[in-house]
Steps between C-alpha positions, in 0.01 A plus 500: 500500500854637480693341217880507509675522165815303423812675380429378146140633512619841624762513223243403238257772612775767466506454122358814339306616315228242541125454503326247727163334443294264714396188303169482677256442206264759645770770480749406232469620140764438235394825334671683787843378380725712274567386143878549530809278535593388848511237768203330669511300824240275659517507884356251747298581814824585688613748235772269370561500125414154362540578131675789314467559129568764234294634211503760227138567589406446868125521448493239221733262680315506831167465320626173348507349855134571564306469174245220533724325750720360221846415635802383306560223756348366825793662688407841361143452623630399843723809513216735405277336761755573774566858391321764703670817380644621168778754486618652172809704424470717185831546316627694202557202269458127455878461518512670841221264613708204382799610711289585806314169481824303515629706793178464703470126436859446619445719806164373618490143354118484455370147546313471170772653282689182566217245473341652188816473288527121485823498700709651225853585610529879484803692372661809648717783374805553719741792503815405686693741720852423386773740612615541141203478262152372580344232286139450389405133505185285480462225756245243622345498848731220623801727433378792713714399803812562293417871462416621851671841462366570149209705368223252411196559277216257448358240510419480130288192431500572126826491308340732243432760771858478624638545150276803450628660820862442411454613139342831602743555791804428288384724218479794736789410730752284305704259709782254436451122512858441611623825657797341677682358197802725525738489206234436237599668173173512306160614626221244504210463257264701726738799494437542129126496569538777763388255767838480671712804604825307453635507853693179433708677231533838670234685301347630824667562835417272800349806678266584216408134461418477872267801460334327203435187706351711781260657248403154373443388862262790566323430171443131585375597846236713331623802698474726197454828688827452687666387177385816316632723779833321487524519120410869492764580764766298313416670170544846651835401653625363168386816317681719754813296434449554124462122456225544248522154349425325832237765587328423169489127579348568841241731341401212270456277804278760666283511184477118490397471866236771472 
């Protein structure tokens, strides 16, 4: 019979690279899975993702769902029982898997990602689009309606995961907690830790700060190939302008991302 796919299903199946496996016990073998970081998704009979997860080792993580039928909760057993297909997305690192998991959960809203987390209220990272200087803020789900025109990353059900993302992102692409405090005389504490570029005290121009926020945005999206192309292009332009100090900082960012 002809099966029509919803817009969400079509969008999900465009994610690449990926490997797809039938969960028919007569055909499925966990040994076929790669032992690499990545995303795994359980799909129902209609091809709709019902649960999306991440792992530093896809083979080991997926195996944990099937060994001796031991499930961490009755809901997990119910989810596995309804899953008909497994799709995995190998990635370069566990951190990239963490970012991609949050993006895919927010986009596709799998049924069991919500029910298996005991109704915890997730947090989100938001980058505002202010005409002067964008801000990076952390919000709860009930605040999302206040940031309709912002870049939103998440959900993050673990505060530890969110802190890890921000810690790594800020170390590579420093940003200012209060970029719109004009007239401030002394840089903040984070400036002395090289975690703030000092836009609030004029240590970096608004234009350069805007470029820094765009790099951070690409990084949090997990679009690292586009980010590397952008950084490489910017580094060459700065070198051609003999701005070797800025070019050196961009080169350090390229090294950190790769």
